[in-house]
CSV table of C-alpha atoms in Angstrom, one decimal:
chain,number,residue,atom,x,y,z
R,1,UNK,CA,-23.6,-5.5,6.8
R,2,UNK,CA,-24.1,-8.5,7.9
R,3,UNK,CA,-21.9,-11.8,8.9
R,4,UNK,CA,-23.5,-13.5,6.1
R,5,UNK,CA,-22.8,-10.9,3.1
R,6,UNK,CA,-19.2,-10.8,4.5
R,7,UNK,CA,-19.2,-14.8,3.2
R,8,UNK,CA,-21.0,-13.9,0.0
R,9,UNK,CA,-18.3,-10.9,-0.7
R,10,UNK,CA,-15.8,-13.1,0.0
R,11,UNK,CA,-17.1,-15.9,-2.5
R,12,UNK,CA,-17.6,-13.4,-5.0
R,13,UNK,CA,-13.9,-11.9,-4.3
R,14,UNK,CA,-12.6,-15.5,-4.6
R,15,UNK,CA,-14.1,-16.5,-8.1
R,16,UNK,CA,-13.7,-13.2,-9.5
R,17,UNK,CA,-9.9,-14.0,-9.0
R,18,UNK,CA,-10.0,-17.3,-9.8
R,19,UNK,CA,-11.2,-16.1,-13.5
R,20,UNK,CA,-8.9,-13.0,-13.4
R,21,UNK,CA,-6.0,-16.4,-13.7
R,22,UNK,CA,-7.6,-17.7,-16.1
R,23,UNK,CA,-7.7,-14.4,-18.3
R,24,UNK,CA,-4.0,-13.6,-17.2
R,25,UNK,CA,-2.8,-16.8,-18.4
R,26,UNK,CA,-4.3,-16.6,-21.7
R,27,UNK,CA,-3.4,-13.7,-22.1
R,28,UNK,CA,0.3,-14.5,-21.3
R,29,UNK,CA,0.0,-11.7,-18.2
R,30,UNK,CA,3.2,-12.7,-16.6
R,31,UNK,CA,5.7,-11.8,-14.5
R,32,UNK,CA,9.7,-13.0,-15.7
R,33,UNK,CA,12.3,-13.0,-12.9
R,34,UNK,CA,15.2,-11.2,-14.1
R,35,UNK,CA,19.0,-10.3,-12.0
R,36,UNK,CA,17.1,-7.6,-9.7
R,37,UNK,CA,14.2,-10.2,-9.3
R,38,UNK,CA,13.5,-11.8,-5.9
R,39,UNK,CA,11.6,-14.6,-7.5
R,40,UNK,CA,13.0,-16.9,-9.8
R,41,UNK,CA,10.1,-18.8,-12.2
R,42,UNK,CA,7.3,-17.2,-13.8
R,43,UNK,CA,4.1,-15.7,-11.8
R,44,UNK,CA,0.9,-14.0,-12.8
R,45,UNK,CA,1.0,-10.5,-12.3
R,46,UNK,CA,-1.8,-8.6,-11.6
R,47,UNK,CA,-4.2,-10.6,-9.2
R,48,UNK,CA,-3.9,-7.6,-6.6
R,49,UNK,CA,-6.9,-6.2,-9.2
R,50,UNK,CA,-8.9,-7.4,-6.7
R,51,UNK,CA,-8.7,-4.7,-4.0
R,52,UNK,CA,-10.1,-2.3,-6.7
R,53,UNK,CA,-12.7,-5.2,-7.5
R,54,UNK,CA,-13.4,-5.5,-4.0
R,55,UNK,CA,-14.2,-1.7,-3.7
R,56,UNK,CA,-16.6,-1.7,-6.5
R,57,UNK,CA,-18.2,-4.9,-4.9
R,58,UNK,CA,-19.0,-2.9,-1.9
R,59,UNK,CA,-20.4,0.1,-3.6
R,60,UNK,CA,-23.0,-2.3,-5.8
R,61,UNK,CA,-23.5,-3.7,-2.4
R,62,UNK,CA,-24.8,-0.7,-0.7
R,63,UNK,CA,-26.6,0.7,-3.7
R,64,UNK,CA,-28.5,-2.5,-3.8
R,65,UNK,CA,-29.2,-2.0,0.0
R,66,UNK,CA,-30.5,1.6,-0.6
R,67,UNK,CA,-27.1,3.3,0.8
R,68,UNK,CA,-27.5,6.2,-2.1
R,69,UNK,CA,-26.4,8.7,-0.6
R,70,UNK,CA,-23.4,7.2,1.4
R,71,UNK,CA,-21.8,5.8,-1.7
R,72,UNK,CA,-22.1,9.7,-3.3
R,73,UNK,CA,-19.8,10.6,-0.7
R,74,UNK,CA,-17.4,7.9,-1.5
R,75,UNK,CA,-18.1,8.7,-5.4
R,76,UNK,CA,-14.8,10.9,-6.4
R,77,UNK,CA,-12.7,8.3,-4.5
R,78,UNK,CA,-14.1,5.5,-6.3
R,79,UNK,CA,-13.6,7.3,-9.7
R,80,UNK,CA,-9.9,8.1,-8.3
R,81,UNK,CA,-9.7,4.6,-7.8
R,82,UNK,CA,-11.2,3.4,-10.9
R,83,UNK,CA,-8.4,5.8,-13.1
R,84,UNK,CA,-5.4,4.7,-11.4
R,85,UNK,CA,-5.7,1.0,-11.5
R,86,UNK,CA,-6.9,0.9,-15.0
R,87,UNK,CA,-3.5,2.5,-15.8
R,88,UNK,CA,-1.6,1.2,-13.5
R,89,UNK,CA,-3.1,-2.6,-14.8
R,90,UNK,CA,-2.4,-1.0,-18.6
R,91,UNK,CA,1.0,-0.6,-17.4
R,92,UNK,CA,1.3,-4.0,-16.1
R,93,UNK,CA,0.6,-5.4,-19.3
R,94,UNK,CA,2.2,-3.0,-21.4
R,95,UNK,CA,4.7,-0.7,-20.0
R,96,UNK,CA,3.6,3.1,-20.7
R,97,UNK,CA,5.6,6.7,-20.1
R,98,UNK,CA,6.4,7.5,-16.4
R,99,UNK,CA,4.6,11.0,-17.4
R,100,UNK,CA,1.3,8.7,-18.6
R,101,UNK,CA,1.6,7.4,-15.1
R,102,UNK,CA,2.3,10.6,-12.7
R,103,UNK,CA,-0.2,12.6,-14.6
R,104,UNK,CA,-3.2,9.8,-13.8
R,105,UNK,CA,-1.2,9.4,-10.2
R,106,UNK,CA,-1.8,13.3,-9.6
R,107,UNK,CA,-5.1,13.4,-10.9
R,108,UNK,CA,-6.8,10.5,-9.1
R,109,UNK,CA,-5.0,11.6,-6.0
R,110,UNK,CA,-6.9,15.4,-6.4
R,111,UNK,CA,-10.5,12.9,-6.4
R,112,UNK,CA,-9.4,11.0,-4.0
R,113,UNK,CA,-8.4,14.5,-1.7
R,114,UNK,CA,-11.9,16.0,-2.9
R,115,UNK,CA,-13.5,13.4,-1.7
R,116,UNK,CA,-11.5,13.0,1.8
R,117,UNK,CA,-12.4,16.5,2.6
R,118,UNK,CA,-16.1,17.4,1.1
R,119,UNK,CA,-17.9,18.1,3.9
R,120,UNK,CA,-15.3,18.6,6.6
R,121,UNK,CA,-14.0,21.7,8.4
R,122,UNK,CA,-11.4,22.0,5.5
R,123,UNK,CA,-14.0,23.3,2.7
R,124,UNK,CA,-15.0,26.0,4.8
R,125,UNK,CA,-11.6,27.5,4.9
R,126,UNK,CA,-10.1,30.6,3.1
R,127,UNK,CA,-9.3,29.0,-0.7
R,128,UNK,CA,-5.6,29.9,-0.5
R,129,UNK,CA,-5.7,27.5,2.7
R,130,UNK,CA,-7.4,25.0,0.9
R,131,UNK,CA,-5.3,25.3,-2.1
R,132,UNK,CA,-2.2,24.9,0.5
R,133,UNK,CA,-3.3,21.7,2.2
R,134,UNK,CA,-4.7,20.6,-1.1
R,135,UNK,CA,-1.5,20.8,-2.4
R,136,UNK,CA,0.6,19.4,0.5
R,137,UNK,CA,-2.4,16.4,0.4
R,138,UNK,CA,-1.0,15.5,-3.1
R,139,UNK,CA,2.4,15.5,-3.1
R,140,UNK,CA,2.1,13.3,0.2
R,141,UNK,CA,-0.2,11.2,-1.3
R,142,UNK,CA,1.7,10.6,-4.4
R,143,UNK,CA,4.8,9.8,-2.6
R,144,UNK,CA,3.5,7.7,-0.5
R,145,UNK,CA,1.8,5.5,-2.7
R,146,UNK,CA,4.7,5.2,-4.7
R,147,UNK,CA,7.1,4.4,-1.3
R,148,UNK,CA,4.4,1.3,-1.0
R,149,UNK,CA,4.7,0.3,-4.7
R,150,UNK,CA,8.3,0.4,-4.6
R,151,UNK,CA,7.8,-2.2,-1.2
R,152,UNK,CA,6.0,-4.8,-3.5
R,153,UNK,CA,9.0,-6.9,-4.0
R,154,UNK,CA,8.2,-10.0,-2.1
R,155,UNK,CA,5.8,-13.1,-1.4
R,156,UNK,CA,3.3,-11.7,1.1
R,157,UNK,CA,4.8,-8.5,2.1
R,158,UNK,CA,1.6,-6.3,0.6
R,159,UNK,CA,-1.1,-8.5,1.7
R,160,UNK,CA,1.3,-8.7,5.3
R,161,UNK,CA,1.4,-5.1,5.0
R,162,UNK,CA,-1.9,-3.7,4.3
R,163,UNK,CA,-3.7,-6.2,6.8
R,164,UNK,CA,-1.6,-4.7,9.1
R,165,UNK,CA,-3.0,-1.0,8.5
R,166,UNK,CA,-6.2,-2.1,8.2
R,167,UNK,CA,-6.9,-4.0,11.4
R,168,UNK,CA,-5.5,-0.8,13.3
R,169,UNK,CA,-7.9,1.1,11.3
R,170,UNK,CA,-10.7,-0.9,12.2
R,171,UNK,CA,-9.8,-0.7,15.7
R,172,UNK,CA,-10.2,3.4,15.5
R,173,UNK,CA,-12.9,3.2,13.7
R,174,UNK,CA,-14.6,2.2,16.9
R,175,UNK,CA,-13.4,4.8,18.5
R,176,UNK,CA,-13.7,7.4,16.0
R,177,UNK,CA,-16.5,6.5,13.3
R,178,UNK,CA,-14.4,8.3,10.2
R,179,UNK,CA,-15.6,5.9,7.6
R,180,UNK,CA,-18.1,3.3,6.8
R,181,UNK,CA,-17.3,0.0,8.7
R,182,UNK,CA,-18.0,-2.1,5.6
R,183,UNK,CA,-15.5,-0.3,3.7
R,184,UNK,CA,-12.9,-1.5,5.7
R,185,UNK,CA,-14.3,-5.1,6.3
R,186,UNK,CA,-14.9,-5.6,2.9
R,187,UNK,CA,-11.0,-4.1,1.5
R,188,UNK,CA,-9.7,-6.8,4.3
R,189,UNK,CA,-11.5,-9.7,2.7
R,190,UNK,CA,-9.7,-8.4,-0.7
R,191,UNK,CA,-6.6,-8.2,0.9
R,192,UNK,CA,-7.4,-11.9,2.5
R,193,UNK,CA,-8.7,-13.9,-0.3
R,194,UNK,CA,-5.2,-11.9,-2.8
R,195,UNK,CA,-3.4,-13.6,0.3
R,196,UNK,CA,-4.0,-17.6,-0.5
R,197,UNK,CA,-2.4,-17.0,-3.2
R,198,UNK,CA,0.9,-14.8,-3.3
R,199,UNK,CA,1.3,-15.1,0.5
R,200,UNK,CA,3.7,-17.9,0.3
R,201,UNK,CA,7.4,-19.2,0.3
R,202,UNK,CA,8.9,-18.0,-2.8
R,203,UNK,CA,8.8,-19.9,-5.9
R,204,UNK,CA,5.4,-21.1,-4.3
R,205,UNK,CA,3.0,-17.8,-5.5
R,206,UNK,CA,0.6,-18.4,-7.9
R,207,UNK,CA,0.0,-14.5,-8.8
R,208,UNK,CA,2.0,-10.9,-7.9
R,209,UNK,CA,0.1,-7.8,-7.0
R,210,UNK,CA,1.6,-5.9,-9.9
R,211,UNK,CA,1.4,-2.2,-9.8
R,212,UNK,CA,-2.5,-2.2,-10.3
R,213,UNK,CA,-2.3,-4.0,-6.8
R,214,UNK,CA,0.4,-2.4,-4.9
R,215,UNK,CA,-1.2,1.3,-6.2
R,216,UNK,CA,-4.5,0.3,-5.6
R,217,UNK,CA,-4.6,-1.2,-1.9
R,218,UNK,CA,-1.7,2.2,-1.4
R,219,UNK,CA,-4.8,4.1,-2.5
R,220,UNK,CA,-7.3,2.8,-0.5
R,221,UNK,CA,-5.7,2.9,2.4
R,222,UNK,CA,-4.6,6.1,2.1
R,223,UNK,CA,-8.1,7.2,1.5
R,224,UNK,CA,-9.0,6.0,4.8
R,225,UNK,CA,-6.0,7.5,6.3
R,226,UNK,CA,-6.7,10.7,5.0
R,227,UNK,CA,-10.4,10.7,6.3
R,228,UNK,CA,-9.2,9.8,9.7
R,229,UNK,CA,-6.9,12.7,9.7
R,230,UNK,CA,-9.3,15.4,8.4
R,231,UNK,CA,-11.6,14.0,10.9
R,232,UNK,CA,-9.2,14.2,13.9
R,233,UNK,CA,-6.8,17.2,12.8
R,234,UNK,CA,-4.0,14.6,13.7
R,235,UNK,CA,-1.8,13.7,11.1
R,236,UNK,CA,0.3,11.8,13.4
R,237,UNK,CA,-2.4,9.4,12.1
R,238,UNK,CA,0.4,8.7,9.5
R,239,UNK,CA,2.6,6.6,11.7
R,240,UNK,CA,0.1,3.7,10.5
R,241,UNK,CA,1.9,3.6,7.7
R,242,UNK,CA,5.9,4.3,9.5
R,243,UNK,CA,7.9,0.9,8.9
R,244,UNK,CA,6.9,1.3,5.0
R,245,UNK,CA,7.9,5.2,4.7
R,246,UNK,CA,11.2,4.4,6.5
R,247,UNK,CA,12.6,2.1,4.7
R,248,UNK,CA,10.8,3.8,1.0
R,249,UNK,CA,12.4,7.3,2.3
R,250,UNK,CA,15.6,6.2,3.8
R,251,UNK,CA,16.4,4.0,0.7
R,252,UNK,CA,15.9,6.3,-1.5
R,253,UNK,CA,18.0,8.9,0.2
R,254,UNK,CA,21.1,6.0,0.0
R,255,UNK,CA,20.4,5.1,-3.7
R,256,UNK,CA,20.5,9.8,-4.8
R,257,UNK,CA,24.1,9.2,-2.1
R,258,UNK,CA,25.0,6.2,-4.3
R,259,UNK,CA,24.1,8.7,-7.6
R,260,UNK,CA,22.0,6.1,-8.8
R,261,UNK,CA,18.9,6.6,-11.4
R,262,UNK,CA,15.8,5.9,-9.1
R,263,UNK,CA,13.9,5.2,-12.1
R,264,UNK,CA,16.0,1.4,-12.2
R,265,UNK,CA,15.1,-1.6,-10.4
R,266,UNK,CA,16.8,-2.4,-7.8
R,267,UNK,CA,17.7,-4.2,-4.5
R,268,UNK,CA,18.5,-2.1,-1.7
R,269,UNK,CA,15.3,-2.3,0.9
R,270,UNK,CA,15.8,-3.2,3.9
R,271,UNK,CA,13.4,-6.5,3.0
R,272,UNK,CA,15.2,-7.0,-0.3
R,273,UNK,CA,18.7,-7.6,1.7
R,274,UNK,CA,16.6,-10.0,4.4
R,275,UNK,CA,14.9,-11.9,1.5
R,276,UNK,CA,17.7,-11.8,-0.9
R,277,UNK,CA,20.9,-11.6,0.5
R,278,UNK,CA,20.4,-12.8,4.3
R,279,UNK,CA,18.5,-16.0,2.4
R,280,UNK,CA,15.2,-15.4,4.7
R,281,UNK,CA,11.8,-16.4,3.8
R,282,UNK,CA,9.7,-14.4,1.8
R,283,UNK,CA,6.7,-15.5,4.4
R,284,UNK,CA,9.6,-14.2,7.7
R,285,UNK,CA,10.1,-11.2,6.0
R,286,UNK,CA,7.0,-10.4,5.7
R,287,UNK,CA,5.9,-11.3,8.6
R,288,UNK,CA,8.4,-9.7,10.5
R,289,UNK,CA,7.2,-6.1,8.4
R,290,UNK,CA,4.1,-6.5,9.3
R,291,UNK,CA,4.3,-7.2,12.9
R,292,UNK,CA,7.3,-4.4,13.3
R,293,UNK,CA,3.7,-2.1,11.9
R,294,UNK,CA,1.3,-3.6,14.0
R,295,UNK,CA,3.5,-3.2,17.0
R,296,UNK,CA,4.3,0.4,16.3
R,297,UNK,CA,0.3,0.8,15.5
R,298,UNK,CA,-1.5,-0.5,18.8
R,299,UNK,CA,1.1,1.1,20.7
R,300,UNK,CA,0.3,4.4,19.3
R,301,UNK,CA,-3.7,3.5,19.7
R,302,UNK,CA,-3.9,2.6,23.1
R,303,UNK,CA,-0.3,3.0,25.3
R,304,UNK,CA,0.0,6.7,23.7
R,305,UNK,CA,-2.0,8.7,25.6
R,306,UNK,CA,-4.7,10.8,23.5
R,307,UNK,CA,-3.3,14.2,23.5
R,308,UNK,CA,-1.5,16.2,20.8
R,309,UNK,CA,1.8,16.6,22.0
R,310,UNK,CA,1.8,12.7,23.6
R,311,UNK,CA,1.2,11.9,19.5
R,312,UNK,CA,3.9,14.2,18.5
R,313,UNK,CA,6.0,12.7,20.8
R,314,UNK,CA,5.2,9.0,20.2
R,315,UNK,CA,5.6,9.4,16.1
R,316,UNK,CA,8.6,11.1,16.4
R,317,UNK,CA,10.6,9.2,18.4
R,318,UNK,CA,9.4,6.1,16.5
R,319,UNK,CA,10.8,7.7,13.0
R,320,UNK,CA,13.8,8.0,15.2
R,321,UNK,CA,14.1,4.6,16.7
R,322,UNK,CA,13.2,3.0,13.1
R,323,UNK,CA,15.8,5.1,11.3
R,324,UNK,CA,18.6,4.3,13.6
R,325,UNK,CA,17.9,0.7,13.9
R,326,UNK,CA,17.5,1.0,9.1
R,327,UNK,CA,21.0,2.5,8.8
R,328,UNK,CA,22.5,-0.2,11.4
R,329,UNK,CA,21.4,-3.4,9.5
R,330,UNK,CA,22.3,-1.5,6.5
R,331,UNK,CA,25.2,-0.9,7.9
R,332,UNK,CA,26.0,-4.1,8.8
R,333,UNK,CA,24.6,-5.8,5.5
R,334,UNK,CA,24.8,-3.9,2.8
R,335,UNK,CA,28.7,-5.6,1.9
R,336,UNK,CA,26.5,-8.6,1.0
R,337,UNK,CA,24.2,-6.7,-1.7
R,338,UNK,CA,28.1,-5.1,-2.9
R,339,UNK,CA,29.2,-8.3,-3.7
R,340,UNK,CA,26.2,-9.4,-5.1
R,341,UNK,CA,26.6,-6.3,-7.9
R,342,UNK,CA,30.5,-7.1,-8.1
R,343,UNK,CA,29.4,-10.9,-9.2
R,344,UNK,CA,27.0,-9.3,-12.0
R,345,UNK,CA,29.6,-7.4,-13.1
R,346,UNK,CA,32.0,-10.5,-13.7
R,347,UNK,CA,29.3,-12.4,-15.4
């Protein structure tokens, strides 16, 4: 593609959201702050529909343009993509069954794994091999794009987040041509033009992602994750998304300590206690996430050297060094989120 339909996508992107508002506020598709709330007046939810949008943009774009046979390789991912964000936007609206959800999550996670490894070294395997990683694909893939909706809590911190996975997946792209160049581009404008509006100082956000956003940009990206590793045989590849699997996994292992139901809202990330207890800007927070990501990123893209065992090292000492570095602000902070329950209690 060209400069030129990069500023037509982006035009397109930009009114298609403008009249997704108009729809949402008719349609009284809101967002109400509530005690486990880190915004306080009432938003639009839903505008992160455009990262799905945006994908579909692309595709008409390259069928227009004669790409046939490129978008039939992307086909069961777009499908994948298609079925989870319809439900997950049904769910937005009107709450459905956590079974409704997992079962659409699992099953647009097997498309989106079909499509990852059609035509790679992985389909000419034994089956019970392909079964195995299959398998293992899933359950990462589930969990992970639940960690990232579960991070959807804040002004900015999705669109802060997901630019900073795709830039450093744009950067290996031109190292290692794993997936169309557009693709990327044209999920980045989505994430971009979602940004002018929710990436602001709370109480100033004219729309949330919602769960059709946070679980559709998680999908994406994990899409091109997943190609990158299949086309590599690295999945160190996965420390792109580190600073968001940290604190999703290491919260989650306090809240099962604290014998809590982590079906509930709650409070207890790392950004939550920054935003919400610490009285930081959503905007810092955010900010702060995603250069903590980008940092990690880049460092792993061109100060690790390219071998194995220099990955292995780099990804596992950077779980490490995150970890330690989670439990001692927790440490030092969570007495502020205690007290903060105790006053709820009184009330």
């Amino acid at each position: 593609m060209h400069m030129i339909a990069y500023i037509v996508i982006a035009v397109l992107l930009l009114a298609t959201e403008l009249i997704y508002f108009r729809i949402a506020d008719k349609c009284n598709i809101i967002d109400k702050p509530n005690e486990r709330s880190s915004h306080s007046t009432i938003v639009l939810r839903g505008g992160g529909i455009i990262f799905a949008i945006s994908i579909l943009v692309w595709m008409v774009w390259q069928m227009v343009h004669g790409e046939w046979f490129m978008v039939s390789d992307y086909l069961p991912f777009i499908i994948g993509l298609m079925l989870i964000c319809g439900v997950s936007f049904w769910d937005d609206v009107k709450s459905l069954p956590d079974s409704v959800r997992l079962v659409a999550q699992f099953f647009s996670m097997g498309l989106m794994a079909w499509g990852i490894m059609q035509g790679s070294a992985v389909m000419s395997m034994d089956w019970y091999w392909m079964v195995l990683i299959g398998v293992a694909a899933l359950i990462v893939f589930v969990g992970a794009t639940n960690i990232i909706n579960f991070m959807d809590g804040i002004n900015g911190i999705t669109a802060a987040y997901s630019i900073a996975v795709l830039i450093p997946l744009l950067l290996v792209d031109s190292r290692v041509e794993f997936i169309d160049r557009s693709f990327l581009i044209v999920a980045l404008i989505g994430v971009l033009v979602f940004s002018f509006f929710n990436f602001r100082p709370k109480g100033k956000a004219k729309c949330f992602a919602g769960d059709v956003g946070s679980i559709g940009i998680a999908f994406i990206m994990l899409f091109a994750i997943g190609r990158l590793i299949v086309q590599t045989g690295d999945v160190t590849w996965l420390i792109l998304l580190l600073v968001y699997g940290v604190d999703g996994c290491l919260t989650i292992i306090h809240r099962i300590m604290l014998h809590e139901n982590l079906g509930e809202a709650h409070r207890k990330h790392a950004y939550q206690l920054m935003a919400n207890e610490l009285k930081m800007s959503h905007v810092t927070v955010s900010l702060i996430y995603m250069a903590l990501q980008l940092v990690i990123s880049l460092g792993f893209i061109y100060l690790c050297p390219d071998t194995g065992l220099a990955h292995w090292i780099y990804f596992i000492c950077s779980i490490v060094i995150m970890g330690i570095a989670y439990i001692v602000f927790k440490r030092k902070y969570y007495h502020l989120h205690e007290e903060y329950l105790a006053s709820l209690k009184k009330q």
